[in-house]
CSV table of C-alpha atoms and ligand atoms in Angstrom, one decimal:
chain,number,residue,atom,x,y,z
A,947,UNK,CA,133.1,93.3,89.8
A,948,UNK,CA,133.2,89.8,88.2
A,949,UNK,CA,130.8,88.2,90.5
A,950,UNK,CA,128.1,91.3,89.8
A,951,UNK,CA,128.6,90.8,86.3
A,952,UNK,CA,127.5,87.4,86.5
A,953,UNK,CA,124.4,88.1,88.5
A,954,UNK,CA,123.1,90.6,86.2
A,955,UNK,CA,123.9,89.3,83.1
A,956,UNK,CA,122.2,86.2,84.6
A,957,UNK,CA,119.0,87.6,85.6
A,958,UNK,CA,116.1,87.7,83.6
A,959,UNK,CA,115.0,91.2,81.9
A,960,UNK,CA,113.5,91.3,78.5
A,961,UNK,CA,112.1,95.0,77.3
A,962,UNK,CA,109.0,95.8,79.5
A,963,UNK,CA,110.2,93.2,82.0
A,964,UNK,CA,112.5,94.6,84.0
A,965,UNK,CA,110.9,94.5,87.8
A,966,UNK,CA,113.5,91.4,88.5
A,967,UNK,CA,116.9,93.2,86.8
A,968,UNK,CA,115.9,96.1,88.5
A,969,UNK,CA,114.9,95.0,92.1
A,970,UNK,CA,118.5,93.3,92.2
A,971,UNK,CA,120.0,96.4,91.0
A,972,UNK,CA,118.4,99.4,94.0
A,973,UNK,CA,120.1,96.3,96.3
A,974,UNK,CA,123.1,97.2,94.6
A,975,UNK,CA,122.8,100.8,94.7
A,976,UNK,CA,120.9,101.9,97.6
A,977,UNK,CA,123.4,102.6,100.2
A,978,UNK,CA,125.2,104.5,97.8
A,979,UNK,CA,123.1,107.3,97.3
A,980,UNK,CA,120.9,110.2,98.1
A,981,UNK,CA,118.0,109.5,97.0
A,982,UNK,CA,116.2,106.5,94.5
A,983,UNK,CA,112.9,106.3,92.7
A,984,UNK,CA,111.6,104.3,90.4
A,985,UNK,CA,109.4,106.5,87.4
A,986,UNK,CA,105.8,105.6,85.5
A,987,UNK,CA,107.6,103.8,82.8
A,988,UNK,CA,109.9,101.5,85.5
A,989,UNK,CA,113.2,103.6,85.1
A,990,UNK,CA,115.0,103.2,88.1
A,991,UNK,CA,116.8,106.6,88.6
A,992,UNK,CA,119.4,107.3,91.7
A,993,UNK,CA,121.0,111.0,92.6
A,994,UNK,CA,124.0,111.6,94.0
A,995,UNK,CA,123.3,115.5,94.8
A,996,UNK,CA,125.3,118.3,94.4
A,997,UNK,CA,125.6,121.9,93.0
A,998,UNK,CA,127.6,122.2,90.0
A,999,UNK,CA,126.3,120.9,86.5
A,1000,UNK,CA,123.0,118.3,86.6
A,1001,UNK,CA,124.2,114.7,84.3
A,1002,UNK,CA,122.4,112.3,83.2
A,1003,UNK,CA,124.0,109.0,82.9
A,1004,UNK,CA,122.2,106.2,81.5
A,1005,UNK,CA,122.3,102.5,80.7
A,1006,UNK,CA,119.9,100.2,80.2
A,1007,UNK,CA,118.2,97.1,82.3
A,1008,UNK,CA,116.5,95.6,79.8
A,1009,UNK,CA,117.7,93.0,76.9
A,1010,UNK,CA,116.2,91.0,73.5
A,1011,UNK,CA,113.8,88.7,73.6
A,1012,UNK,CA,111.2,86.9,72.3
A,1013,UNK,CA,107.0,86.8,72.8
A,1014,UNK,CA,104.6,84.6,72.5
A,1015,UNK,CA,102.0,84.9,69.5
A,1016,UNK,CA,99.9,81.3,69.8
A,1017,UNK,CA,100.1,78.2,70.9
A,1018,UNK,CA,99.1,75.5,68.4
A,1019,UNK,CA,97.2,72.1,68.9
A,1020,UNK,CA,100.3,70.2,69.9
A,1021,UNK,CA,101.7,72.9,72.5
A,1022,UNK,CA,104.1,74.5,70.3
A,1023,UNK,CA,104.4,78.6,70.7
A,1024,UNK,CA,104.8,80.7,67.9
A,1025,UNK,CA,106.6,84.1,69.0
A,1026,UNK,CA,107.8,87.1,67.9
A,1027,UNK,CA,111.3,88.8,68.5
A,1028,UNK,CA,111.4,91.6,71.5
A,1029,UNK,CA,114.8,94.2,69.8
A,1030,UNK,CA,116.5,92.9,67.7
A,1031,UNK,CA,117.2,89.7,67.5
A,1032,UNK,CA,117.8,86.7,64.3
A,1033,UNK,CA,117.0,83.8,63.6
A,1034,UNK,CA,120.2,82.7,63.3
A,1035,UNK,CA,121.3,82.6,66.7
A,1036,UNK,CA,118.1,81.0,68.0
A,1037,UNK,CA,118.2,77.2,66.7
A,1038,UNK,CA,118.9,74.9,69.2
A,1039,UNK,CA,119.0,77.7,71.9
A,1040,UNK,CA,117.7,77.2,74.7
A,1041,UNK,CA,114.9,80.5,76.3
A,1042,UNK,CA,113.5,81.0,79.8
A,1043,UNK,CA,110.8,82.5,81.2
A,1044,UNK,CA,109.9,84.4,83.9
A,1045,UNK,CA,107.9,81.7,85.9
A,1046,UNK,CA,111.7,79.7,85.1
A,1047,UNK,CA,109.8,77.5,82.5
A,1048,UNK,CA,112.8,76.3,80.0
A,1049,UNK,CA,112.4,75.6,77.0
A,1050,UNK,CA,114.3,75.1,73.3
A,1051,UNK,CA,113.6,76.5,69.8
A,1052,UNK,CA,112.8,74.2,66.4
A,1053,UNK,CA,112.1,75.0,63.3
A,1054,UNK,CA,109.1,73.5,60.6
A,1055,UNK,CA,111.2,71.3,57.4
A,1056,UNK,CA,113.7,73.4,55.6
A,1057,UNK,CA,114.6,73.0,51.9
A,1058,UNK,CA,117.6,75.8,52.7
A,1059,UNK,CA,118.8,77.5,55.7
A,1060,UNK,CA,117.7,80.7,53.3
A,1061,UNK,CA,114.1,79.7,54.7
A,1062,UNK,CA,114.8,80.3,58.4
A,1063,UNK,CA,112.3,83.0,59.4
A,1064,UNK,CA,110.9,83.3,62.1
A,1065,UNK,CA,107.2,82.5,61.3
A,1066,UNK,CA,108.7,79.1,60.8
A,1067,UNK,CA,109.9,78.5,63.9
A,1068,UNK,CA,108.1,77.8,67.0
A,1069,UNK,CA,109.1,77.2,70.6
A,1070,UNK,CA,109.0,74.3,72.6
A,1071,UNK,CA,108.6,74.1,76.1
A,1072,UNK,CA,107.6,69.9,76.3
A,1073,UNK,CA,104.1,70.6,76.8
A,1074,UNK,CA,102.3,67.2,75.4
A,1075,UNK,CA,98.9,69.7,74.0
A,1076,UNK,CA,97.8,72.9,73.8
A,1077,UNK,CA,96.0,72.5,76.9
A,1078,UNK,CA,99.0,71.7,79.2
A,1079,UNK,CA,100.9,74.3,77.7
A,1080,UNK,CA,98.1,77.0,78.3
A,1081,UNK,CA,98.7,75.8,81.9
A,1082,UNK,CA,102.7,77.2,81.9
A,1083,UNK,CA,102.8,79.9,79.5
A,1084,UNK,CA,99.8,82.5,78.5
A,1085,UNK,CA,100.2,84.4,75.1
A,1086,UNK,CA,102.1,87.7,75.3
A,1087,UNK,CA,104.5,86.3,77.9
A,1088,UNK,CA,108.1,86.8,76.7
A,1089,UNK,CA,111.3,84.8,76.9
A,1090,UNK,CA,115.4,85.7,76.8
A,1091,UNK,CA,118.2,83.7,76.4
A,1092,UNK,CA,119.0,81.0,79.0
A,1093,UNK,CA,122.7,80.5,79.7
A,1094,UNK,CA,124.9,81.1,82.3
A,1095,UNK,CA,128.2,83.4,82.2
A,1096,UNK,CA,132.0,82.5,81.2
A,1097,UNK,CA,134.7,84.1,82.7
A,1098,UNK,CA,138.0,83.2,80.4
A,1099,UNK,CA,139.9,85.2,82.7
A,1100,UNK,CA,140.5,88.7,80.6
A,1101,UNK,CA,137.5,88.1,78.7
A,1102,UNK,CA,133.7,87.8,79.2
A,1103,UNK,CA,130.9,85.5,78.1
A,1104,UNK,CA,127.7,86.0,78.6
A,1105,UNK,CA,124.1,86.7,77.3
A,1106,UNK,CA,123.0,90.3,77.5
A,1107,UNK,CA,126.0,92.0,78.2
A,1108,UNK,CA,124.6,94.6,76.4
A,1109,UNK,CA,123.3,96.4,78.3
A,1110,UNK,CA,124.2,94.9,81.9
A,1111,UNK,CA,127.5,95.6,81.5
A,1112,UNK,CA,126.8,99.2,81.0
A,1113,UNK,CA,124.4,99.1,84.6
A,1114,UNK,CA,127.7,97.2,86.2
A,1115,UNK,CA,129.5,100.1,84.7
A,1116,UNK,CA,127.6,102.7,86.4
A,1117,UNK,CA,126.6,100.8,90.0
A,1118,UNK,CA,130.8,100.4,90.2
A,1119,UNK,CA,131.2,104.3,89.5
A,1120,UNK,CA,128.8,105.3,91.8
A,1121,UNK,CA,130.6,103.3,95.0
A,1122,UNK,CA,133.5,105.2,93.1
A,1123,UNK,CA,132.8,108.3,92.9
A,1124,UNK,CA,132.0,108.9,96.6
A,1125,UNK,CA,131.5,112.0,97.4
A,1126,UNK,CA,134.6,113.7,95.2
A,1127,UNK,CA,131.8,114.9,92.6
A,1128,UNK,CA,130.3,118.3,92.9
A,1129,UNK,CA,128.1,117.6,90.7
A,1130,UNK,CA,124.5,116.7,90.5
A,1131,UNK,CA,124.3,113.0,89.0
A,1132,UNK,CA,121.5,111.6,87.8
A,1133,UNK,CA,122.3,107.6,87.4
A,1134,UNK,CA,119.3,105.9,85.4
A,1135,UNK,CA,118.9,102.8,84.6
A,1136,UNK,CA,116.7,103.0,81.7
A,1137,UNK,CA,113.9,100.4,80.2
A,1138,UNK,CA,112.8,99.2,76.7
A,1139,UNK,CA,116.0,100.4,75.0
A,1140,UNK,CA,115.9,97.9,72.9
A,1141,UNK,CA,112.3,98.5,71.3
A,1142,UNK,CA,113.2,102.4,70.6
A,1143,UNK,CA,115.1,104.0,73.5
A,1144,UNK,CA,111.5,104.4,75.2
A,1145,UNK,CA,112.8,104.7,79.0
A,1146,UNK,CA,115.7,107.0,78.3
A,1147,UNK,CA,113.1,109.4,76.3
A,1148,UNK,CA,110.8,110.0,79.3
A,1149,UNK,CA,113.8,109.9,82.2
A,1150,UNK,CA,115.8,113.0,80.3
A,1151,UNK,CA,112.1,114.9,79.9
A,1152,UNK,CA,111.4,114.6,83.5
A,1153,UNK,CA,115.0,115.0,84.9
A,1154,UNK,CA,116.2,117.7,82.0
A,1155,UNK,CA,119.5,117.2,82.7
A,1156,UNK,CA,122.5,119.7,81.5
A,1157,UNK,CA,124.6,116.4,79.6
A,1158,UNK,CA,124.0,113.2,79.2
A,1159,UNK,CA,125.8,110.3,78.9
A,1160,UNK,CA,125.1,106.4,78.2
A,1161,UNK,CA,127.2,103.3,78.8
A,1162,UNK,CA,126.2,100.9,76.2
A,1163,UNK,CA,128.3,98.0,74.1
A,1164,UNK,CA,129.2,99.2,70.5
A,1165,UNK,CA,130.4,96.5,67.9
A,1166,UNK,CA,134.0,95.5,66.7
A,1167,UNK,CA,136.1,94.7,63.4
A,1168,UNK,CA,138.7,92.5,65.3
A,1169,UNK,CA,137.1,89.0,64.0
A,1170,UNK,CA,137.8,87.2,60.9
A,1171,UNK,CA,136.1,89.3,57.8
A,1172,UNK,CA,134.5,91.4,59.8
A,1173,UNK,CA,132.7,94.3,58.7
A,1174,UNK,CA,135.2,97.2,59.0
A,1175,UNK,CA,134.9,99.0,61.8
A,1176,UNK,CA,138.2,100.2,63.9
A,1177,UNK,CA,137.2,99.1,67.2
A,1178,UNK,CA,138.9,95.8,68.7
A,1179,UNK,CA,138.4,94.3,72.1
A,1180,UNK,CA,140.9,95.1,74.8
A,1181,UNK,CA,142.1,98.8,73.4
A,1182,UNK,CA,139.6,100.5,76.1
A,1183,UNK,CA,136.7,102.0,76.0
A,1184,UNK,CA,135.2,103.0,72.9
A,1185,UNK,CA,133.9,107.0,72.9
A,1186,UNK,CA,131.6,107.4,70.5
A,1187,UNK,CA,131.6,109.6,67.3
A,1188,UNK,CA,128.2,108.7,65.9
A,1189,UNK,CA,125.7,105.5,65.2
A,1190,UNK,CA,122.6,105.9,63.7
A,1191,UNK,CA,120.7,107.8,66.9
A,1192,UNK,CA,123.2,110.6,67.3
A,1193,UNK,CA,125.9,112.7,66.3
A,1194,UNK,CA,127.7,113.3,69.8
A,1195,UNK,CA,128.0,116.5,71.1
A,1196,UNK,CA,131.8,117.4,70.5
A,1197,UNK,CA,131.4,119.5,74.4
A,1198,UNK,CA,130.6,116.2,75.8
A,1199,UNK,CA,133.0,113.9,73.3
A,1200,UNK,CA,136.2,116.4,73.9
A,1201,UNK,CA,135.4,116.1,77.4
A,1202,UNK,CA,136.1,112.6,77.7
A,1203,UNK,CA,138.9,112.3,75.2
A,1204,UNK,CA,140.6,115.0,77.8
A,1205,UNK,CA,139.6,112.9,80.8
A,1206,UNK,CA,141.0,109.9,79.3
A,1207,UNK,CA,144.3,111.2,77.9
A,1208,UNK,CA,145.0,113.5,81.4
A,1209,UNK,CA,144.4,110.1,83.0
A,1210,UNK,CA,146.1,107.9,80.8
A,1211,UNK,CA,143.3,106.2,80.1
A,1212,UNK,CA,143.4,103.7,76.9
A,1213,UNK,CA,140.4,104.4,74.4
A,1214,UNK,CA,139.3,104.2,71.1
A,1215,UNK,CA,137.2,106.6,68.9
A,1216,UNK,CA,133.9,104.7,67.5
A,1217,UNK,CA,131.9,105.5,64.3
A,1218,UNK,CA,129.2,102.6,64.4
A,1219,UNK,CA,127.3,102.3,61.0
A,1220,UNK,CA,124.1,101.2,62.8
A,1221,UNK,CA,122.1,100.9,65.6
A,1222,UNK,CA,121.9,103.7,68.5
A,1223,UNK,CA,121.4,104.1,72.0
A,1224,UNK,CA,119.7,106.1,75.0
A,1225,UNK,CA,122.1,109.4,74.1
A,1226,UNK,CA,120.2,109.6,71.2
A,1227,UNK,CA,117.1,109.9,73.0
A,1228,UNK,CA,118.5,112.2,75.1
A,1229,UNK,CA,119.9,114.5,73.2
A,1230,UNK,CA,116.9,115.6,71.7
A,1231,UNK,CA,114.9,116.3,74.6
A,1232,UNK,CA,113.5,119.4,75.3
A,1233,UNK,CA,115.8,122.3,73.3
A,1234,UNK,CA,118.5,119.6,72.9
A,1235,UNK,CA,120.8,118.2,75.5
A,1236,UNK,CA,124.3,118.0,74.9
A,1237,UNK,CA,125.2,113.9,74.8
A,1238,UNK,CA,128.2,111.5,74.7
A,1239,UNK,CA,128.5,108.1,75.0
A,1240,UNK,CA,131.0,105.5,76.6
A,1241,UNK,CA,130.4,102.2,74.8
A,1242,UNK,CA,132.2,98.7,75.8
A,1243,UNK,CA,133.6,97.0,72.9
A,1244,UNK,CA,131.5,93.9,72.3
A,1245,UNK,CA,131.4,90.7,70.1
A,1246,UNK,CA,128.5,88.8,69.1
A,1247,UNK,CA,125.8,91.7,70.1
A,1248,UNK,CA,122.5,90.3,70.8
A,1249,UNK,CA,123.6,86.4,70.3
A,1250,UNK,CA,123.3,84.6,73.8
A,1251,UNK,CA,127.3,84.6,73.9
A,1252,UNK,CA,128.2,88.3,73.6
A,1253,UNK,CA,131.9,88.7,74.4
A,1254,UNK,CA,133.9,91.7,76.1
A,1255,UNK,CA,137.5,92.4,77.7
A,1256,UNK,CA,137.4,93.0,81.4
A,1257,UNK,CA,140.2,95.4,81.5
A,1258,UNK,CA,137.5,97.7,79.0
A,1259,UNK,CA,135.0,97.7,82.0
A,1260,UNK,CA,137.5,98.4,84.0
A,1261,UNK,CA,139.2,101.6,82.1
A,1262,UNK,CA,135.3,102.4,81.3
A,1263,UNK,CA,134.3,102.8,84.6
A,1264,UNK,CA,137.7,104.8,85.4
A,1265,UNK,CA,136.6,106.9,82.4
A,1266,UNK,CA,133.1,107.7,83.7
A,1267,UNK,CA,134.5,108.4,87.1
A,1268,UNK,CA,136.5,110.7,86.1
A,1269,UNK,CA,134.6,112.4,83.9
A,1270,UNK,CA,131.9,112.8,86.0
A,1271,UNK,CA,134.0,114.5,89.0
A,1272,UNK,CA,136.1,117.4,86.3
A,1273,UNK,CA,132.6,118.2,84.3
A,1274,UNK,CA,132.4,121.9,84.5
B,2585,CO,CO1,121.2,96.1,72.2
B,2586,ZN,ZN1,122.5,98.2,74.3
């Protein structure tokens, strides 16, 4: 599973790009399943039929980025951030583009690291004038993180783990699940999640499933003065409680505390004071669809070196398989 979290987490996908995540994803998928489309937003959904209850499960392709506003006199490109990302974590980082144009980020003269905003900084792709650069780069294209993935042995680095960890999650339990499910399974792998859960919001209208369920990464308190939060990397999947998006349907939460205890399972419960995800979407589509979530503890969320524990992908993709196969 290492060796497809590497090639996702290395491919290129910023919210409303996701043709290139996706394409390498149906590869994936396709001879595991029933049927596969692709929907008018670019949601790539795959069934696994059946006749007991219809789930949606859901993680997203896409990740944060930035876009291009203007390019200046000198070739420089002012942007704008694609989710949420700070300015923080872009100094000295290095971007890429789709057309595989590298480039690094600089900032105008500071008096205090107070001042880094955005508007002040500018991305630099070595173009010697405007002119050149209008050559490589047009305005509105966008940019993500360029660096490659870490494996530390039990632990993960990589750039947008969230949410590729959460489609390795799913592609893994669907060559899992076989056919021991009777149940009908929607597996979607949503777009623009990051910009306000758009994909996941027209997926659950057209499919109306019964339940959902996304894989996504949640945050942790297990670094030094950390906000508190009481989920740590390595104690298993996290099932979530609440963020700001949704209150999860205690149906769909009891059901996989159940499935992970019967199982002996290790997990962890997950109030997260912020953010949301795709369940929150699609649990209030149509009359309201009952929604959990599985989330992979995560470090560093939206930085270009996010951090998980593999044996958390692992039990989370046990979780989901099971949960999948006793839904009732
Ligand atoms: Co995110
Ligand atoms: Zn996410």
């Amino acid at each position: 599973m290492k060796q497809l979290i590497k090639k996702l987490t290395e491919t290129y996908g910023p919210s409303g790009n996701e043709h290139n995540i996706r394409k390498k994803i149906k590869e994936e998928i396709q001879d595991y399943v029933d049927e596969l489309r692709v929907d008018n937003l670019g949601n790539l959904i795959a069934v696994k039929k059946g006749n007991g209850k219809k789930i949606m499960v859901a993680a997203h392709m896409d990740e944060v980025g930035l876009i291009v506003t203007s390019i200046d006199e000198k070739g420089f490109l002012r942007f704008s951030k694609v989710g949420g990302v700070s300015e923080f974590y872009l100094l000295g980082q290095r971007v890429i583009f789709e057309n595989g144009i590298i480039a690094t980020l600089g900032t105008e003269k500071l008096e205090s690291m107070k001042e880094l905003k955005m508007d002040k900084m500018f991305i630099d792709i070595g173009a010697k004038d405007k002119k050149e650069a209008e050559q490589m780069i047009s305005i509105g294209d966008q940019a993500c993180y360029y660096r490659e993935f870490s494996d530390l042995n039990k632990r993960i680095i990589a750039k947008a783990l969230d949410d590729r960890i959460g489609c390795c999650v799913l592609i893994q339990t669907i060559k899992d699940i076989g056919q021991s499910s009777n149940n009908e399974i929607y597996f979607v792998f949503t777009v623009q999640e990051e910009v306000g859960l758009r994909g996941a919001k027209t997926s659950a209208f057209s499919i109306n499933p019964d339940i959902g369920i996304a894989v996504d990464v949640t945050a942790t308190g297990d670094t030094p003065k950390a906000k508190t939060m009481a989920v740590e990397l390595g104690k298993g999947p996290a099932i979530k409680i609440k963020d700001n998006s949704i209150l999860c349907h205690p149906k769909v939460r009891n059901h996989l505390i159940q499935t992970a205890e019967k199982n002996n399972i290790p997990y962890q419960l997950e109030v997260l004071e912020f953010g949301g995800t795709d369940s929150g979407a699609i649990s209030v589509t149509k009359e309201g669809i009952p929604s959990g979530v599985i989330s992979i503890p995560c470090r560093y969320i939206h930085t270009p070196s996010e951090m998980i524990d593999y044996d958390d992908v692992l039990n989370a993709t046990k979780l989901l398989t099971e949960a999948l196969i006793s839904f009732e």
